[in-house]
Tab-separated table of C-alpha atoms in Angstrom:
chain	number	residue	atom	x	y	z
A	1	UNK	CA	-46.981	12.586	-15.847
A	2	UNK	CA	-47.301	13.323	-12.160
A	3	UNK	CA	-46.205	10.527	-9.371
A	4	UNK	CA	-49.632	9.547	-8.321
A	5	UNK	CA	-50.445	8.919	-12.282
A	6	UNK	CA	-47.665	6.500	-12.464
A	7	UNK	CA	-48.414	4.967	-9.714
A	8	UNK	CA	-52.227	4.089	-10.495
A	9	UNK	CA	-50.467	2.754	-13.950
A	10	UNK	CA	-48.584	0.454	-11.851
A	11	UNK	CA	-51.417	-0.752	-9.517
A	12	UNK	CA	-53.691	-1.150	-13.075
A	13	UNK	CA	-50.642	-3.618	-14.562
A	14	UNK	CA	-50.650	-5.268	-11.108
A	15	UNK	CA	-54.001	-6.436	-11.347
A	16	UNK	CA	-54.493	-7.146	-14.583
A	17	UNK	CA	-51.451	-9.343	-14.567
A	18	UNK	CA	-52.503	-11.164	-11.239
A	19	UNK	CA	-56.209	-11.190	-12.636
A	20	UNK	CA	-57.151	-10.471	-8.840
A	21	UNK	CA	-56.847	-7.395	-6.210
A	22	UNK	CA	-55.961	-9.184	-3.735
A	23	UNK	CA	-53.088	-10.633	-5.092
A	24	UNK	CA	-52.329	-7.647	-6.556
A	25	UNK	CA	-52.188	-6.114	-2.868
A	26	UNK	CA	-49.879	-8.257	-1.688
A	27	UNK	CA	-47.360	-7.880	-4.662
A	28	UNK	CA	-47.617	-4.501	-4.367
A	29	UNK	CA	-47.791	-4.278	-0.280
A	30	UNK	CA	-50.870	-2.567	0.171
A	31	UNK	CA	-54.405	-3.107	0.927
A	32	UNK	CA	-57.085	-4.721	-1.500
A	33	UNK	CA	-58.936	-1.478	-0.877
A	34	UNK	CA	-56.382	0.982	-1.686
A	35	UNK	CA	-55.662	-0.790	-4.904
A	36	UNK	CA	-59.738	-1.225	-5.897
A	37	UNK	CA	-60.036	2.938	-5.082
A	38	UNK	CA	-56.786	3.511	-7.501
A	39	UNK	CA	-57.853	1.930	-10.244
A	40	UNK	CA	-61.520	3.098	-10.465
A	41	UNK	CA	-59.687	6.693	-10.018
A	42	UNK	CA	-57.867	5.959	-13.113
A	43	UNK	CA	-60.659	4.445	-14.896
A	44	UNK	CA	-62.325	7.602	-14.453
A	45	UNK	CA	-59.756	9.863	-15.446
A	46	UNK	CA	-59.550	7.531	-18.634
A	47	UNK	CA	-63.010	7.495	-18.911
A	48	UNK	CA	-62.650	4.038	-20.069
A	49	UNK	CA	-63.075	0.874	-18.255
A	50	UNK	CA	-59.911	-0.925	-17.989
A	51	UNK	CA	-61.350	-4.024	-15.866
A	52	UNK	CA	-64.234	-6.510	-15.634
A	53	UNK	CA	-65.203	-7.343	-11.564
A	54	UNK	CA	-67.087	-9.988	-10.741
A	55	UNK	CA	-67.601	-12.106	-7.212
A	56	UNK	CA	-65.429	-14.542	-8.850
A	57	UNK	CA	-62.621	-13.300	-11.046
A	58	UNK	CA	-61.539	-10.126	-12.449
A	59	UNK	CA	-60.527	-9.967	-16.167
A	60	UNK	CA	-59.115	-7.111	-18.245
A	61	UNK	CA	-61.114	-5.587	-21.316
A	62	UNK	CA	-60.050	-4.921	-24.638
A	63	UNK	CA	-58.957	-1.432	-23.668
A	64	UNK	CA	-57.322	-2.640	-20.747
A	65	UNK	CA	-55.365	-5.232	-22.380
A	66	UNK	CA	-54.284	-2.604	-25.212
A	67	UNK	CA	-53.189	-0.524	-22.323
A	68	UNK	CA	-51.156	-3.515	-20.727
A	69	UNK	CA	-49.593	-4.124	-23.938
A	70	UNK	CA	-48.599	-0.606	-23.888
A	71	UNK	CA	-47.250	-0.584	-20.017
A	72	UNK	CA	-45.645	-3.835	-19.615
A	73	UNK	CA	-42.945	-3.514	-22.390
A	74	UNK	CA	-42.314	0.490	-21.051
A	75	UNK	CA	-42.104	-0.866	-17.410
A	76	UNK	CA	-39.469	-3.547	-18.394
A	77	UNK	CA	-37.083	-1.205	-20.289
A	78	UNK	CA	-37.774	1.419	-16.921
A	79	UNK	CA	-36.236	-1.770	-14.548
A	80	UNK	CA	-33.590	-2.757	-17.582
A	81	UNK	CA	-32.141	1.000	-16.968
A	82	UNK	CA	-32.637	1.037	-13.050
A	83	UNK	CA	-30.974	-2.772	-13.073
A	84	UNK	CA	-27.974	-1.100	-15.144
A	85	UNK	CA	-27.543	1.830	-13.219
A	86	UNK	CA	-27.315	-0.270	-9.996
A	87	UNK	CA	-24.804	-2.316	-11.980
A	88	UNK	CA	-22.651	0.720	-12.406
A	89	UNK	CA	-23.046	1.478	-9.165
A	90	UNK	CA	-21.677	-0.939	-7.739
A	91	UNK	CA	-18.995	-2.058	-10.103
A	92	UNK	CA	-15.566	-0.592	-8.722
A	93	UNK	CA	-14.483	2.546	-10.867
A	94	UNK	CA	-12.883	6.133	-10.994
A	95	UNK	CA	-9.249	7.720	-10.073
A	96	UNK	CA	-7.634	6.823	-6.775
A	97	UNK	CA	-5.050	9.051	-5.618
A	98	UNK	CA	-2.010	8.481	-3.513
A	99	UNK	CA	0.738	9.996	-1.715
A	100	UNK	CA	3.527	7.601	-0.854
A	101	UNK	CA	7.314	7.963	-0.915
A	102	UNK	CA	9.337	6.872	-3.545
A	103	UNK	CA	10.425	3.897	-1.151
A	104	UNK	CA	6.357	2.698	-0.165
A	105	UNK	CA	5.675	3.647	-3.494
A	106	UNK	CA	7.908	0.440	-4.997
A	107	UNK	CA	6.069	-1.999	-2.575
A	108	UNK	CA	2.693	-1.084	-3.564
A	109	UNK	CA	3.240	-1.036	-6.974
A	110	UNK	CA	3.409	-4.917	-7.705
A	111	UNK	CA	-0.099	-5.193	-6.164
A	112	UNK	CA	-1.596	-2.014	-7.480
A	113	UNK	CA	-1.093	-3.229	-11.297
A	114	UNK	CA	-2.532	-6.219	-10.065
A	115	UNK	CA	-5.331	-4.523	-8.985
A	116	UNK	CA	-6.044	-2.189	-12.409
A	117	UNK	CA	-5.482	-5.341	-14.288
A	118	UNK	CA	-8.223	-7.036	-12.540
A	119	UNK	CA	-10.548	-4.013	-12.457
A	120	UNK	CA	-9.694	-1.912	-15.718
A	121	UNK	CA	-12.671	0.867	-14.841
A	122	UNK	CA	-10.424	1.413	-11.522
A	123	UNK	CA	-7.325	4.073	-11.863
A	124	UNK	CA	-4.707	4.747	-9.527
A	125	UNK	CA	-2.636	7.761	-9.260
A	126	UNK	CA	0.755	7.712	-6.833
A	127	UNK	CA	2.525	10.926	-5.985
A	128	UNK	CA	5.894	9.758	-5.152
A	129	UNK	CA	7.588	12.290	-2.944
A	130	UNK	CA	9.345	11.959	0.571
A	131	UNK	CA	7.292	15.017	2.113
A	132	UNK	CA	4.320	14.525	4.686
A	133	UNK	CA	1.651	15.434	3.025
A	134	UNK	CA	-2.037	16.770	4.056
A	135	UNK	CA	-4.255	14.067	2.117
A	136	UNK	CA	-7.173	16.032	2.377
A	137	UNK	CA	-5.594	19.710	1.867
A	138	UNK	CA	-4.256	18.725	-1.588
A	139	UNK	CA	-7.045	16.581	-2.809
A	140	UNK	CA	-5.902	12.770	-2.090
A	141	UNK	CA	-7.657	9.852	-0.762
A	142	UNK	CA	-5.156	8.221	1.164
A	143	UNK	CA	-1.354	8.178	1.560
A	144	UNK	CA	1.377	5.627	2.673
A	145	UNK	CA	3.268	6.129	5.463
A	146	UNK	CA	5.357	3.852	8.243
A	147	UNK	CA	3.177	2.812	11.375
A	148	UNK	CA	5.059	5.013	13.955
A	149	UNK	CA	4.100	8.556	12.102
A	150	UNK	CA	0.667	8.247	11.864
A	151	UNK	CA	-2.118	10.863	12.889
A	152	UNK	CA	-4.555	9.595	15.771
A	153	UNK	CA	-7.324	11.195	13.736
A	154	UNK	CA	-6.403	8.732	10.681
A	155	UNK	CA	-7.630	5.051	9.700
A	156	UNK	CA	-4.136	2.879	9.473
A	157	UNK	CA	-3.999	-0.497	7.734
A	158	UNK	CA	-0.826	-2.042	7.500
A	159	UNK	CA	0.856	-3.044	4.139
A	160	UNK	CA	3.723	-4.319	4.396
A	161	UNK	CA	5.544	-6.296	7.505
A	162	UNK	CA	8.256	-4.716	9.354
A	163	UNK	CA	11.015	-2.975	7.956
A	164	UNK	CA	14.848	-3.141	8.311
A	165	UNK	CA	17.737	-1.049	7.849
A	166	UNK	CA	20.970	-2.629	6.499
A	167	UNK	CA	24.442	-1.403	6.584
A	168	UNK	CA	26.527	-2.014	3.767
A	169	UNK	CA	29.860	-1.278	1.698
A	170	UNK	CA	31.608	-3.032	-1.493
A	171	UNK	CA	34.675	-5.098	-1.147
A	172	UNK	CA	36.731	-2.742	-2.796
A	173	UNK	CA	35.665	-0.437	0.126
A	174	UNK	CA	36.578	-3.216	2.805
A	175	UNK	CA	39.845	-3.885	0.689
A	176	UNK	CA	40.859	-0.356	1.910
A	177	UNK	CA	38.669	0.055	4.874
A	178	UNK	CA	38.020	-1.899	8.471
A	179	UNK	CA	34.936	-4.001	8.946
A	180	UNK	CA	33.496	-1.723	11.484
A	181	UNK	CA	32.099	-3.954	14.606
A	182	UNK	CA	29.657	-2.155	16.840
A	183	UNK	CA	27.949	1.277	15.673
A	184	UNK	CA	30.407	3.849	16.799
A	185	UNK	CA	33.387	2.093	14.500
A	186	UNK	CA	31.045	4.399	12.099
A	187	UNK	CA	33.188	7.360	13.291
A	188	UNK	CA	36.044	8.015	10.574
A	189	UNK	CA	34.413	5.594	8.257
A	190	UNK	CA	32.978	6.812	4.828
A	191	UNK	CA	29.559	6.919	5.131
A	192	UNK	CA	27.325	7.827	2.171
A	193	UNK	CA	24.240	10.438	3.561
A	194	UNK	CA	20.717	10.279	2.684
A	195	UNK	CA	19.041	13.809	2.921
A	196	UNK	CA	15.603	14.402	3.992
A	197	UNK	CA	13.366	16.480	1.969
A	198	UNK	CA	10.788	16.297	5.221
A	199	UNK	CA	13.315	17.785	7.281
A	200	UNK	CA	15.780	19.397	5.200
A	201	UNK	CA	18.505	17.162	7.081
A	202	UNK	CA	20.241	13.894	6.940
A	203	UNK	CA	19.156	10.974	8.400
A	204	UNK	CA	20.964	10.102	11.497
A	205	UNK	CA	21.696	6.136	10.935
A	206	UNK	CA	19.452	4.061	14.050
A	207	UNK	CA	20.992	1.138	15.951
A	208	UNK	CA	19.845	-0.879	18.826
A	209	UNK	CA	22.868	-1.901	21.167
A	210	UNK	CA	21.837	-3.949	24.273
A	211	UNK	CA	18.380	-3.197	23.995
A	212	UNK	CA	18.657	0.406	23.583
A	213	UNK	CA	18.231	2.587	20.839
A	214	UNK	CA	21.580	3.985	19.387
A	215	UNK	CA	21.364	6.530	16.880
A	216	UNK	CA	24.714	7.676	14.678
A	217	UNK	CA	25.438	10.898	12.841
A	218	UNK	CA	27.930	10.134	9.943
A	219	UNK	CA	29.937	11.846	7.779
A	220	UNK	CA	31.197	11.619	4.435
A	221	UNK	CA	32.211	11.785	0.746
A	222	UNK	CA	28.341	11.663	-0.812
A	223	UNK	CA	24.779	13.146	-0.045
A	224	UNK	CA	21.566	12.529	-2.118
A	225	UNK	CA	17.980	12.238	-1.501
A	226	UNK	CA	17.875	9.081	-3.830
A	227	UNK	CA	18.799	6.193	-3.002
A	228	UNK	CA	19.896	4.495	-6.041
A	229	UNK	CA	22.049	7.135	-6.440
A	230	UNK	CA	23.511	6.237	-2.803
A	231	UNK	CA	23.591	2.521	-4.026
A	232	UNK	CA	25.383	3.415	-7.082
A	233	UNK	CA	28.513	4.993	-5.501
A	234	UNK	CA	28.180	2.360	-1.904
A	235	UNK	CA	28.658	-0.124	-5.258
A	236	UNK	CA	31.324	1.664	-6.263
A	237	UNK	CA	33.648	0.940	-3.372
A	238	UNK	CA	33.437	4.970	-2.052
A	239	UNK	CA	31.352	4.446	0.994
A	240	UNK	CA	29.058	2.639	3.106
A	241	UNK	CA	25.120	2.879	2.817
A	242	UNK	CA	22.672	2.447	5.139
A	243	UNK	CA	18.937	1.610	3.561
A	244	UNK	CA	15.737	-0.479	3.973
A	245	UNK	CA	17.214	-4.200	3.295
A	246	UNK	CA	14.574	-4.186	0.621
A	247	UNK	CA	16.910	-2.005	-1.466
A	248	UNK	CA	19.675	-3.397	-0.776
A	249	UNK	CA	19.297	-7.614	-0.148
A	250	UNK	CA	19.577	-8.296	-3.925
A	251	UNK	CA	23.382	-6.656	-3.883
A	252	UNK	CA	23.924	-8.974	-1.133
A	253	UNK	CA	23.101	-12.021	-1.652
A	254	UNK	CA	24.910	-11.633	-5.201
A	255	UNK	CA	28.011	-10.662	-3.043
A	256	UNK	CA	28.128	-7.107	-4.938
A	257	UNK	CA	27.533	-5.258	-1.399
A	258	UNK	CA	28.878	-6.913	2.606
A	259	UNK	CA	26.299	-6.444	5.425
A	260	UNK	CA	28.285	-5.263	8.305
A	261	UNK	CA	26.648	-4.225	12.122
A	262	UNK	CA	23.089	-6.630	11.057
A	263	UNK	CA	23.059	-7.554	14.835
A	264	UNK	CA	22.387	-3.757	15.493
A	265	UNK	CA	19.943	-3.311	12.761
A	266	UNK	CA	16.463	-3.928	14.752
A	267	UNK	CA	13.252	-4.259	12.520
A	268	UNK	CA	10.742	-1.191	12.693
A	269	UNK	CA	6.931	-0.776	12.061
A	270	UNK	CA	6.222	-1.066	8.580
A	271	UNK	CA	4.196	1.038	6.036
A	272	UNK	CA	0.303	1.798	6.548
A	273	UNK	CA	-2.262	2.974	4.536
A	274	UNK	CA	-3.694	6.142	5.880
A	275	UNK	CA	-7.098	8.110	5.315
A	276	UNK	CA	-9.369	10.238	7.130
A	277	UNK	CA	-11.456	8.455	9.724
A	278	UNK	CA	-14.314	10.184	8.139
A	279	UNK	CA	-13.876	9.115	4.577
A	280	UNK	CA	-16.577	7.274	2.385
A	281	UNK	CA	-15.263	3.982	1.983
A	282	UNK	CA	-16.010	3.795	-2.345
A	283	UNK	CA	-16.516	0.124	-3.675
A	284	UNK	CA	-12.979	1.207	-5.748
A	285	UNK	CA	-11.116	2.454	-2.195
A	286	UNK	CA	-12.309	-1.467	-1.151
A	287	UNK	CA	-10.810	-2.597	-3.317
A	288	UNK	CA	-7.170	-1.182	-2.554
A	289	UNK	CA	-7.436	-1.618	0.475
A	290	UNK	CA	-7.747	-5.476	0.080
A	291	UNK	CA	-5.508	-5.649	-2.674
A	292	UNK	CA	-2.781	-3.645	-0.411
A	293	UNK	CA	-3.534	-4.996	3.350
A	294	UNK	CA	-0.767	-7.197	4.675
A	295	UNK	CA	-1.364	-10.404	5.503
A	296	UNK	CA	1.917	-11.894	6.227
């Protein structure tokens, strides 16, 4: 059936169903004219007539009324489908993929299983690894990263509030060790070293002394890249650690771990959602981005 065919179907089932053209007009936003000329052109091509006109009133004949019975239930299952496709459309769904670190990756995941439990049709992959990563390159839709590294050409939201580093070492270690009091004490200490995949170095240990940014290179027993593996031997009285307080707050407070140097710990910019400025914003991406956006 071509276009126009359907569409003189439609006008027909208009009328009929308003028992008028003009009414018919205005439900289907045309002119009483163009809606008189379609039907007579499908009368004709039925060779059948479909409608009785009077000055009055316009009423359907029995061939018109078989062919309403016909349309009317076909026309409703056509809308039923349209009305579910829409409802597909815009119910959140499909695979989301993320790069984060394995650090970001921890903080998002309490509200991303949040998120899939809400909204089961929604799936989230995370690629936990410590390089920058091209996000469109290598096929994701957004990564995690702290507020200070992001691209100008990227969309930021923040996720989490700002950050803090905290210095720390087991009382065994202090048993054996001095409590060091300003950043350089650092020097002879044993520090524990977290290596940097991005860089392929080890992260120089930032203070702030007097308002100005102090940064330490230390040396000592242990190296990793993870840091529960850092944690593991700090807690073993063979070094101090220095690591988001996240990590480390829990040891802390249950007296496992001593915060030493906290007034030269500043806080930093926290982590951001990233994506191209350029992306299509999907009813799913939406929705992580509400579910992650901080609002602290």
């Amino acid at each position: 059936m071509r276009r126009d065919e359907m569409g003189d179907l439609i006008a027909f089932l208009a009328v009929a169903e308003e028992r008028s053209f003009t009414r018919a007009a205005a439900r289907l936003g045309t002119s009483q004219s163009a809606v008189s000329a379609v039907v007579r052109r499908l009368e004709e091509r039925l060779a059948v007539r479909l409608l009785t006109r009077t000055t009055r009133a316009v009423s359907v004949t029995e061939a018109g009324q078989k062919l309403v019975e016909t349309l009317r239930p076909a026309f409703d299952g056509i809308e039923a489908q349209l009305a579910a496709l829409d409802d597909i459309r815009a119910r959140p769904s499909g695979t989301i993929r993320l790069t984060a670190s394995h650090h970001s990756a921890r903080i998002v995941l309490p509200a991303v299983t949040r998120l899939m439990a809400d909204h089961p049709a929604v799936k989230v992959e995370i690629s936990a690894e410590a390089r920058f990563v091209d996000i469109a390159k290598e096929g994701f839709d957004a990564g995690i990263r702290l507020g200070e590294s992001l691209d100008r050409d990227m969309i930021g939201v923040r996720i989490s509030p700002d950050l803090e580093m905290i210095v720390a070492g087991a009382p065994d270690y202090f048993a054996r060790h001095p409590v060091p009091q300003v950043p350089q004490d650092l020097t002879g200490q044993d520090c524990l070293n977290l290596r940097l995949p991005t860089l392929g170095g080890l992260y120089a240990w930032e203070f702030e002394r007097d308002g100005r940014p102090l940064t330490v290179r230390v040396e000592g027993p242990f190296t990793s890249n993870d840091p529960d593996l850092l944690i593991a031997v700090a807690l073993a009285g063979r070094g101090l650690v220095c690591l988001p307080s996240d990590l480390l707050t829990g040891h802390v407070r249950d007296g496992r771990l001593i915060r030493v140097l906290s007034d030269s710990c500043p806080p930093f910019p926290g982590y951001h959602l990233y994506y191209p400025s350029s992306r299509q914003i999907t009813p799913a991406f939406r929705l992580l981005i509400d579910a992650l956006r901080w609002r602290g």
